[in-house]
């Protein structure tokens, strides 16, 4: 049984009369101790999916799903109180901008201790010891004095380490890192990424790594899901997907990585733009931009089906053609 | 922290000096001969006129007069009232507790209800409650409070007979002023002699309610609006999302992580309301015959009691500066980014 | 609701790409979007109409005393008379006529004191922004001092010096309103000064005066206009407060606040004498503030968020 099992998840925003789907029939599974990469252009619904799963949308969006199970519990039907016992403890999340993710009014130590006190009931000396230990685990130098620092006194990289410390505080089963390095200096990015992967191994967590950086995904992830306009258009083991993409969108994404595009005669970028919230095509979402588009693509939306090693939402998957 | 306070204090000193210059000039701007203005419109014989000018130092050059004024102030000499011949300072200190009691009650009323309404409105954004709070607060903000006072008196005192019409305490009670705060004094008096002073505290409280509501109306409106918009702003912050992602209870997210940060601009606005409050006290005290410094100043103007006008205004303005200064410091405590700023 | 509007806005935007709407039309779209603002505008239009044509609109002379009809209740109340729609005051004057004529005074005081505060305020603010070192900090210090005085108290103090009266009330209210204009102008001018278009204009050899009034000032107008509306409403409130304290416009002139000065004595006998002038003040000030909110929405979406 998967740790996280999402089937046909949709998240609608907007008014009742004019809803739009930020996430549209999304399927995703994550197994224990696995690293799953999620890639896709910004606005494709990566963050919204994770927020919906964690219950962070706070009535802003309407969530529908056939299945939304974590660790055998149905996240759709549990009460807010039960959810709060899971969120922050068994599922933790790291956000994109570390500089704004920490509360400016409280010390770093306070914000770490808060999680420990809440979920593990630690008090007094044990609490302090564990907070310090976490700071050391995320390799913050001068950890003891940094516990008393305010967020504005830390650099972006340091802040992100604190956020990570907070996230792993209760040994979560699943850690979600939503573009954890996008807001950081290039030199820091690799360090943070390495830290995350090391922690994933030492803590034996499952890790969902959301990123723009395909190279990172290729390097660290076991499986990948490619998102486009609120849907997973292709998913599968990382090697297979990188070597034989089934979906034209995945292909185009890969082609935009410098080393892949070398000598590639296919289009390195797709023409056109991602469809807007209210002008999604009736058929395949990529149909207006797809170089291989056919009549059926415009009329029918393809389901996510297995094609060779990966599953893709395409009427004419590339693997089949190449085979 | 100390250097932060000193830094802020040094900014206030020129403001205070400028203020003394202003009140010094104020009196000299009154058209007509100062001595005649002071003794009334009677004509004096030139001999006595010159003597009076000399006695008051008015024959010296202006800058000399200003320095005399400053040194008097530094020695705590704020002059005598022309009408009562009492020292301005002692008149002020007797009357100030009444205004302070009223202002505290008003601010308490405004803060408690303003914060509550603002927080709930923000959490239930777009609800009927939210629209109601916004509508009522805009009305409160537009309120001519002197009229509001009259309306409340008309309804609660005249129609319903619930509250007394004016003053701080019924004449039937004879309570010794210990602290000057009527609520405390009546409390003490009742404790000392429960028989004679039965009901004095309740009576003082009933006297206080309407004036406090009237004086607190505009601050209430301002605080409610400000709290709401500040809360909405902070609720959108990433760190609030982080707090929720930790699994914290909604109450903790609102009060510990949101309100704490949302309070910072609200606190500033509350500080600025102190000035509005002192201005409002002039009107409120006039309507309710509340024996405080607002009424004192208006009466002094009506009686052309210039030393009281001059230095009374100086004291009140200084008070406002001091409160704003304290707010500034509190602001620094609430907001570590400011405290650590160079 | 919000998204339908967004949708409409998006649709409008699409059309806009083809034909740019005139700034006036765009402004009106933003303004009329705010229902409160439109209600405020309608109410104020009526008030302005009454003020302009007071002698023709008002049924009676505002200071004429009909002694035989003293303290007549409004027409709809017990004992009311149909010829005195809102009743009469303690001297038998028609309250409706006094309110209509009072609109003239209140609007005039508001308008004049806004102008008298805004013009010097803007000039001082620009000077403070352009010469921030000595002159600027001097001006700002002075404004700090004026801000330290509670506005009503400062107005009262000025009235104590100048003596009561209409013109003096305008001056006092204008002086009180001045610092806010200076601060606002300076702040927006300072932020504009760093923009490229100012540098460009400077490089092109524009003189300081030209930079101040032609280059920078027009770009500071949105917040100034919004503030002017708000200070217009507070001017009306302050004028009424001064009148109430007996320091403003003197009786028998029918000023709204002055009408309330003696009203306290009639609390027990004649609610209309107490209620109606104050209600008029409240509604007018509320209407102007509602319009101010609408203006803010219409003139600059950035301001809305800043507030
Ligand atoms: N609270 C919200 N209200 C309305 N629309 C939202 C909200 N949050 C996200 N969206 C929309 O949902 C879409 C997906 O956003 P997001 O998940 O943040 O994309 P990304 O893949 O870059 O993380 C975007 O088009 C965004 O505009
Ligand atoms: Mg995102």
Tab-separated table of C-alpha atoms in Angstrom, chain B residues 209-342:
chain	number	residue	atom	x	y	z
B	209	UNK	CA	-19.998	54.885	30.737
B	210	UNK	CA	-21.587	57.349	28.328
B	211	UNK	CA	-18.659	59.776	28.122
B	212	UNK	CA	-16.279	56.876	27.574
B	213	UNK	CA	-18.440	55.473	24.793
B	214	UNK	CA	-18.689	58.883	23.135
B	215	UNK	CA	-14.975	59.565	23.385
B	216	UNK	CA	-14.137	56.037	22.290
B	217	UNK	CA	-16.349	56.006	19.213
B	218	UNK	CA	-13.900	57.358	16.655
B	219	UNK	CA	-10.920	55.378	17.979
B	220	UNK	CA	-13.157	52.313	17.952
B	221	UNK	CA	-13.965	52.845	14.304
B	222	UNK	CA	-10.356	53.461	13.374
B	223	UNK	CA	-9.044	50.494	15.333
B	224	UNK	CA	-11.659	48.135	13.900
B	225	UNK	CA	-10.882	49.110	10.308
B	226	UNK	CA	-7.163	49.053	10.842
B	227	UNK	CA	-7.231	45.690	12.618
B	228	UNK	CA	-9.304	44.189	9.850
B	229	UNK	CA	-7.115	45.343	6.996
B	230	UNK	CA	-3.929	44.535	8.864
B	231	UNK	CA	-5.196	41.056	9.726
B	232	UNK	CA	-6.172	40.422	6.127
B	233	UNK	CA	-2.717	41.460	5.034
B	234	UNK	CA	-0.951	39.218	7.513
B	235	UNK	CA	-3.271	36.278	6.852
B	236	UNK	CA	-1.894	36.240	3.324
B	237	UNK	CA	1.683	35.978	4.579
B	238	UNK	CA	3.725	32.881	3.961
B	239	UNK	CA	4.553	32.446	7.621
B	240	UNK	CA	0.875	32.075	8.466
B	241	UNK	CA	0.723	29.263	5.971
B	242	UNK	CA	3.820	27.793	7.624
B	243	UNK	CA	2.079	28.003	10.977
B	244	UNK	CA	-0.918	26.136	9.628
B	245	UNK	CA	1.341	23.588	7.972
B	246	UNK	CA	2.738	22.862	11.425
B	247	UNK	CA	-0.677	21.630	12.465
B	248	UNK	CA	-1.252	24.441	14.974
B	249	UNK	CA	-4.808	25.058	16.127
B	250	UNK	CA	-6.727	27.815	14.344
B	251	UNK	CA	-6.780	29.851	17.566
B	252	UNK	CA	-3.022	29.647	17.844
B	253	UNK	CA	-2.564	30.553	14.204
B	254	UNK	CA	-4.799	33.598	14.625
B	255	UNK	CA	-3.659	34.885	17.989
B	256	UNK	CA	0.005	33.905	18.159
B	257	UNK	CA	1.076	34.057	14.534
B	258	UNK	CA	-1.304	36.499	12.864
B	259	UNK	CA	-2.537	38.982	15.435
B	260	UNK	CA	0.895	39.546	16.911
B	261	UNK	CA	2.151	40.839	13.570
B	262	UNK	CA	-1.093	42.497	12.607
B	263	UNK	CA	-1.007	44.452	15.862
B	264	UNK	CA	2.083	46.401	14.914
B	265	UNK	CA	0.362	48.901	12.595
B	266	UNK	CA	-2.716	48.866	14.837
B	267	UNK	CA	-0.574	49.910	17.769
B	268	UNK	CA	0.764	52.863	15.810
B	269	UNK	CA	-2.742	53.894	14.916
B	270	UNK	CA	-3.790	53.570	18.545
B	271	UNK	CA	-0.914	55.830	19.489
B	272	UNK	CA	-2.050	58.391	16.972
B	273	UNK	CA	-5.527	58.163	18.475
B	274	UNK	CA	-4.191	59.647	21.709
B	275	UNK	CA	-4.170	63.026	19.970
B	276	UNK	CA	-7.697	62.515	18.669
B	277	UNK	CA	-8.658	61.488	22.180
B	278	UNK	CA	-7.360	64.723	23.708
B	279	UNK	CA	-9.234	66.726	21.079
B	280	UNK	CA	-12.328	64.624	21.634
B	281	UNK	CA	-11.997	65.167	25.383
B	282	UNK	CA	-12.627	68.876	24.825
B	283	UNK	CA	-15.992	68.083	23.262
B	284	UNK	CA	-16.921	65.152	25.480
B	285	UNK	CA	-16.115	66.988	28.676
B	286	UNK	CA	-18.122	69.965	27.519
B	287	UNK	CA	-21.183	67.838	26.792
B	288	UNK	CA	-21.038	65.829	29.987
B	289	UNK	CA	-19.737	68.657	32.239
B	290	UNK	CA	-16.824	66.371	33.030
B	291	UNK	CA	-14.359	68.316	35.170
B	292	UNK	CA	-11.222	67.526	33.174
B	293	UNK	CA	-8.592	69.449	31.272
B	294	UNK	CA	-10.598	69.646	28.051
B	295	UNK	CA	-13.317	71.611	29.739
B	296	UNK	CA	-10.676	73.529	31.676
B	297	UNK	CA	-9.045	74.744	28.464
B	298	UNK	CA	-12.329	75.688	26.817
B	299	UNK	CA	-13.380	77.584	29.921
B	300	UNK	CA	-10.002	79.309	30.012
B	301	UNK	CA	-10.428	80.418	26.422
B	302	UNK	CA	-13.893	81.728	27.176
B	303	UNK	CA	-12.498	83.653	30.184
B	304	UNK	CA	-9.424	84.799	28.263
B	305	UNK	CA	-7.258	83.191	30.931
B	306	UNK	CA	-4.154	83.237	28.767
B	307	UNK	CA	-1.550	81.628	31.024
B	308	UNK	CA	-3.856	78.642	31.369
B	309	UNK	CA	-4.461	78.518	27.616
B	310	UNK	CA	-0.771	78.843	26.816
B	311	UNK	CA	0.672	76.339	29.218
B	312	UNK	CA	-2.344	74.090	29.308
B	313	UNK	CA	-1.882	73.539	25.598
B	314	UNK	CA	1.830	73.040	26.126
B	315	UNK	CA	1.175	70.352	28.731
B	316	UNK	CA	-1.387	68.552	26.630
B	317	UNK	CA	0.825	68.609	23.547
B	318	UNK	CA	3.762	67.350	25.603
B	319	UNK	CA	1.569	64.558	26.851
B	320	UNK	CA	0.710	63.615	23.313
B	321	UNK	CA	4.381	63.639	22.346
B	322	UNK	CA	5.274	61.485	25.332
B	323	UNK	CA	2.534	58.975	24.597
B	324	UNK	CA	3.571	58.765	20.985
B	325	UNK	CA	7.117	58.250	22.154
B	326	UNK	CA	6.041	55.404	24.419
B	327	UNK	CA	4.067	53.898	21.555
B	328	UNK	CA	7.148	54.159	19.404
B	329	UNK	CA	9.136	52.220	21.970
B	330	UNK	CA	6.412	49.605	22.330
B	331	UNK	CA	6.392	49.373	18.570
B	332	UNK	CA	10.090	48.581	18.706
B	333	UNK	CA	9.503	45.896	21.305
B	334	UNK	CA	6.720	44.343	19.261
B	335	UNK	CA	8.766	44.398	16.105
B	336	UNK	CA	12.282	42.979	16.336
B	337	UNK	CA	13.169	44.229	12.867
B	338	UNK	CA	12.827	47.806	14.054
B	339	UNK	CA	14.594	47.247	17.334
B	340	UNK	CA	17.646	45.884	15.590
B	341	UNK	CA	17.670	48.506	12.867
B	342	UNK	CA	20.666	50.778	12.892
